[in-house]
XYZ file of C-alpha atoms in Angstrom:
337
model
C 38.468 -27.564 103.467
C 38.370 -26.989 99.844
C 35.272 -25.600 98.110
C 33.809 -27.252 95.045
C 35.167 -24.583 92.783
C 38.687 -24.689 94.209
C 38.680 -28.368 93.859
C 37.529 -28.027 90.312
C 40.336 -25.648 89.490
C 42.837 -27.840 91.311
C 41.583 -30.770 89.029
C 41.957 -28.546 85.942
C 45.520 -27.673 86.891
C 46.543 -31.507 87.060
C 44.276 -32.283 83.904
C 45.921 -29.985 81.105
C 49.467 -30.441 79.847
C 49.920 -28.306 76.680
C 53.327 -28.865 74.998
C 55.764 -25.984 76.109
C 56.915 -24.564 73.824
C 54.221 -25.267 71.011
C 55.458 -27.469 68.163
C 54.243 -24.909 65.572
C 53.265 -21.417 65.046
C 50.857 -19.550 62.595
C 51.663 -16.744 60.293
C 50.374 -15.127 57.067
C 52.254 -16.021 53.749
C 52.733 -13.410 50.951
C 49.398 -14.006 49.708
C 47.722 -13.269 52.955
C 46.762 -16.889 53.722
C 47.337 -18.406 57.084
C 49.977 -21.081 57.146
C 51.434 -23.143 60.009
C 55.319 -23.245 60.438
C 56.560 -26.495 61.763
C 54.502 -28.693 59.637
C 54.670 -29.561 55.958
C 53.184 -27.017 53.604
C 49.890 -28.796 52.415
C 47.774 -27.020 49.657
C 44.675 -29.387 50.719
C 44.798 -27.975 54.334
C 43.244 -24.765 55.479
C 44.733 -23.134 58.597
C 42.002 -21.226 60.554
C 41.887 -18.861 63.337
C 38.526 -19.031 65.151
C 36.964 -16.839 67.805
C 35.107 -18.515 70.704
C 32.421 -17.161 72.977
C 34.960 -16.830 75.772
C 37.044 -14.493 73.825
C 39.880 -16.780 72.821
C 41.203 -17.437 69.261
C 41.688 -21.061 68.275
C 43.905 -22.529 65.668
C 42.365 -25.338 63.540
C 43.403 -27.382 60.748
C 40.950 -28.570 58.070
C 42.239 -31.387 55.799
C 40.045 -31.883 52.625
C 39.707 -35.041 50.804
C 37.859 -34.970 47.425
C 36.607 -38.543 47.836
C 34.964 -37.797 51.389
C 31.336 -38.258 52.133
C 31.696 -37.566 55.888
C 33.785 -35.208 58.048
C 35.576 -35.995 61.256
C 35.923 -33.507 64.073
C 38.854 -34.671 66.044
C 39.428 -33.519 69.622
C 43.013 -34.718 70.701
C 44.462 -35.843 74.036
C 46.481 -34.300 76.604
C 50.219 -33.152 76.189
C 49.766 -32.741 72.358
C 49.156 -29.998 69.803
C 48.313 -29.804 66.071
C 52.011 -29.829 65.044
C 52.463 -33.302 66.579
C 49.247 -34.623 65.274
C 49.554 -33.402 61.476
C 50.979 -36.847 60.337
C 48.092 -38.588 62.096
C 45.599 -36.353 60.432
C 46.918 -37.030 56.960
C 46.817 -40.830 57.569
C 43.166 -40.645 58.807
C 42.222 -38.458 56.012
C 43.483 -40.757 53.344
C 42.708 -44.241 54.833
C 39.346 -43.338 56.150
C 38.337 -41.159 53.022
C 37.066 -38.360 55.181
C 37.556 -34.617 55.519
C 39.216 -33.957 58.800
C 38.965 -30.927 61.247
C 41.383 -30.785 64.225
C 41.923 -27.975 66.607
C 43.977 -26.765 69.494
C 42.218 -26.048 72.766
C 42.555 -22.695 74.384
C 46.069 -22.444 75.770
C 47.233 -25.188 73.485
C 49.606 -24.709 70.490
C 49.177 -21.292 68.833
C 45.689 -20.925 70.427
C 45.282 -18.065 72.983
C 43.761 -18.311 76.501
C 43.990 -20.848 79.151
C 42.841 -24.623 79.194
C 39.777 -25.372 81.232
C 36.935 -27.720 81.057
C 34.344 -25.013 80.056
C 36.788 -23.332 77.603
C 37.125 -26.548 75.677
C 33.210 -26.796 75.582
C 33.473 -23.200 73.847
C 36.359 -24.343 71.719
C 34.489 -27.284 70.189
C 31.383 -25.292 69.637
C 33.187 -22.725 67.760
C 34.797 -25.315 65.474
C 31.328 -26.997 64.863
C 30.005 -23.608 63.880
C 32.881 -23.067 61.399
C 32.093 -26.428 59.948
C 28.463 -25.399 59.440
C 28.990 -21.960 58.036
C 32.360 -22.209 56.274
C 32.177 -25.737 54.856
C 28.507 -26.743 54.809
C 28.725 -29.548 57.082
C 25.707 -30.572 58.996
C 25.367 -32.715 61.894
C 24.106 -35.596 59.553
C 27.558 -35.816 57.925
C 29.635 -35.375 60.950
C 31.467 -37.880 63.135
C 32.924 -36.610 66.443
C 36.161 -38.090 67.536
C 37.553 -37.637 71.158
C 40.894 -39.047 72.363
C 41.589 -39.264 76.171
C 40.714 -35.742 77.573
C 39.166 -34.907 74.243
C 36.303 -37.297 74.956
C 35.084 -34.511 77.389
C 34.176 -31.812 74.693
C 33.410 -34.403 72.189
C 30.490 -35.911 74.464
C 29.605 -32.339 75.408
C 28.734 -31.577 71.865
C 27.458 -35.013 70.956
C 24.793 -34.617 73.763
C 23.311 -31.606 71.898
C 23.217 -32.982 68.359
C 20.461 -35.634 67.983
C 21.008 -36.151 64.104
C 24.810 -36.740 64.533
C 26.176 -39.547 62.285
C 28.506 -41.109 64.713
C 31.015 -40.689 67.711
C 34.358 -42.438 68.278
C 35.779 -42.636 71.875
C 39.555 -43.272 71.934
C 41.021 -44.086 75.455
C 38.240 -42.115 76.946
C 37.435 -41.217 80.454
C 34.191 -41.658 82.548
C 35.019 -38.325 84.307
C 38.123 -36.608 85.647
C 37.805 -37.724 89.224
C 37.418 -41.303 88.264
C 40.680 -41.366 86.670
C 42.487 -40.733 90.075
C 40.119 -42.464 92.315
C 37.193 -44.973 92.399
C 34.105 -43.301 93.102
C 30.486 -44.494 92.471
C 28.771 -41.055 92.350
C 29.288 -37.930 90.416
C 30.334 -34.739 92.414
C 29.562 -31.169 91.637
C 33.342 -30.425 91.478
C 34.249 -33.330 89.139
C 35.216 -32.447 85.499
C 34.173 -33.937 82.223
C 31.397 -36.064 83.556
C 31.093 -38.256 80.580
C 29.418 -40.915 82.694
C 26.272 -38.796 82.536
C 26.552 -37.283 79.115
C 26.885 -40.519 77.083
C 23.245 -41.481 77.867
C 22.165 -38.322 75.971
C 23.905 -39.298 72.698
C 21.509 -40.556 70.069
C 23.945 -42.036 67.437
C 26.228 -45.102 67.225
C 29.212 -44.857 69.617
C 32.490 -46.577 68.757
C 34.858 -47.303 71.755
C 38.477 -47.908 71.347
C 40.654 -48.518 74.441
C 43.839 -50.544 75.254
C 43.611 -53.148 77.820
C 46.974 -52.234 79.453
C 46.126 -48.419 79.572
C 48.154 -47.237 82.718
C 46.772 -43.739 82.490
C 42.990 -44.201 81.841
C 41.988 -47.839 82.978
C 40.249 -50.106 80.410
C 37.196 -49.944 82.625
C 36.542 -46.507 81.594
C 36.189 -47.399 77.938
C 34.165 -50.442 78.848
C 31.796 -48.346 81.234
C 31.117 -45.793 78.460
C 30.487 -48.487 75.903
C 27.951 -50.186 78.395
C 26.092 -46.880 79.048
C 25.762 -45.908 75.319
C 22.129 -45.923 73.873
C 23.658 -47.191 70.573
C 26.860 -48.996 71.187
C 28.901 -50.178 68.149
C 31.063 -53.190 68.346
C 34.090 -51.925 70.539
C 37.789 -52.404 69.806
C 39.794 -53.668 72.845
C 43.529 -53.600 71.780
C 45.138 -56.424 73.694
C 48.256 -55.061 75.272
C 47.600 -51.348 74.052
C 48.566 -48.519 76.186
C 47.258 -44.802 76.313
C 49.264 -43.193 73.646
C 50.193 -46.000 71.013
C 46.877 -47.530 69.829
C 47.340 -46.017 66.447
C 50.303 -48.271 65.930
C 48.271 -51.338 65.946
C 46.923 -52.705 62.580
C 43.419 -53.349 64.343
C 43.209 -49.713 64.970
C 42.812 -48.498 61.439
C 41.174 -51.573 60.053
C 38.320 -51.185 62.706
C 37.999 -47.553 62.186
C 37.630 -47.921 58.478
C 34.956 -50.321 58.975
C 32.945 -48.152 61.393
C 33.239 -45.124 58.846
C 32.103 -47.337 55.991
C 29.038 -48.473 58.041
C 28.375 -44.802 58.841
C 28.424 -44.008 55.195
C 25.948 -46.606 54.519
C 23.337 -45.551 56.977
C 20.228 -44.622 54.783
C 17.936 -41.741 55.479
C 15.140 -44.198 56.272
C 17.120 -45.893 58.869
C 18.089 -42.690 60.581
C 14.511 -41.298 60.444
C 13.271 -44.623 61.983
C 15.802 -44.261 64.914
C 14.843 -40.651 65.627
C 11.132 -41.415 65.700
C 11.804 -44.359 68.008
C 13.850 -41.902 70.228
C 11.207 -39.351 70.198
C 8.480 -42.056 70.604
C 6.469 -40.836 67.482
C 4.229 -43.319 65.687
C 5.792 -45.062 62.608
C 4.912 -43.511 59.309
C 4.166 -45.688 56.331
C 6.654 -45.304 53.628
C 6.204 -45.551 49.845
C 7.335 -48.846 48.690
C 8.621 -50.154 45.176
C 5.782 -50.201 42.522
C 4.885 -53.661 41.393
C 3.837 -54.679 37.886
C 0.386 -56.294 37.618
C -2.630 -57.040 35.452
C -5.929 -55.074 35.993
C -8.626 -57.599 36.907
C -11.706 -55.359 36.451
C -10.689 -53.388 33.365
C -11.899 -54.443 29.957
C -8.728 -53.141 28.460
C -6.659 -55.793 30.112
C -3.461 -53.615 29.604
C -0.478 -54.471 31.631
C 0.291 -51.267 33.735
C 2.382 -50.474 36.858
C 0.403 -50.141 39.911
C 1.943 -47.628 42.383
C 1.906 -48.269 46.034
C 1.557 -44.900 47.602
C 0.753 -44.467 51.230
C -1.032 -41.106 50.620
C -3.658 -42.475 48.155
C -6.815 -43.764 49.936
C -7.674 -46.165 46.991
C -5.818 -47.870 44.245
C -6.675 -48.074 40.629
C -5.378 -49.501 37.414
C -4.342 -46.144 36.244
C -3.085 -43.252 38.415
C -3.033 -39.735 36.986
C -1.778 -38.071 39.925
C -1.074 -38.581 43.593
C -1.079 -35.361 45.736
C -3.290 -33.814 48.288
C -6.257 -32.178 46.843
C -5.858 -33.555 43.287
C -8.342 -36.024 41.686
C -7.078 -39.384 40.298
C -8.747 -41.746 38.093
C -8.979 -45.400 38.435
C -10.561 -48.124 36.315
C -10.264 -45.933 33.183
C -12.666 -47.947 31.160
C -15.507 -47.572 33.690
C -15.011 -43.752 34.087
C -15.235 -44.037 37.854
C -13.804 -40.786 39.427
C -12.713 -40.471 43.107
């Protein structure tokens, strides 16, 4: 009889397949800057070596786009490393007009350590911390992208970031155990229990899945979309498999649309959603001033009458609107309040 821990370890053994040998290596050039051999030399890309709380060193690529308003943190699928994904990253950076951070999990590519569920959680946390401290990227300007097994660390982080801009789930899994067998309940030894974590995500979730995926059944993507608190219109690619969705024109077209809509989310809209989530009372918001004539003023001048929620009364002339300050209305009458 297997214990829960041994079953979890066994599941991890059959979950992670890092390319062997890695498709790239990392070294310092003559100026002391980290560069990746095996990929084109790109002066708009930073090669980073990051420390995780589990003591491993991760390799990450940060691709800069001067036109970007948002940043994508990309968690890749299985049996791939950054060397294989570089061309895709460049395509996404250019077509989506975003900055893009991609990283290799512990044990993948030139990253040290061994791959495991909890190591990938520490991995993505280290990358997110780097985005905050080194590049000044807050969660409000961040979109998390998880492909296949990368949906695990993606939803782990997304569940802890209430002000995240958005999430993309590409060929994602409901859980590790559900990939190999149909179960209706979550077990303690299961890995990447996305079916539970998706309910904690408080931002728009865009799901992409191929209808002919023979590795992770389409029902996984559909299930995550149905469970999302704020589901975005999904993309079901007819005939798409597990590793070829980027080849379909609808892929980049719908992804561009999603990114554009996330860019257009206003602060007021986001605050409203946060208040609804936290069940806070709605707060009145200042509206645009309107031009009007004063009706009880002998000067009969045309003036702008501000509509400010913080002022208890209105007047034909507003000197100041701040707590503790007097303001003057009905100038000709000399009526102070």
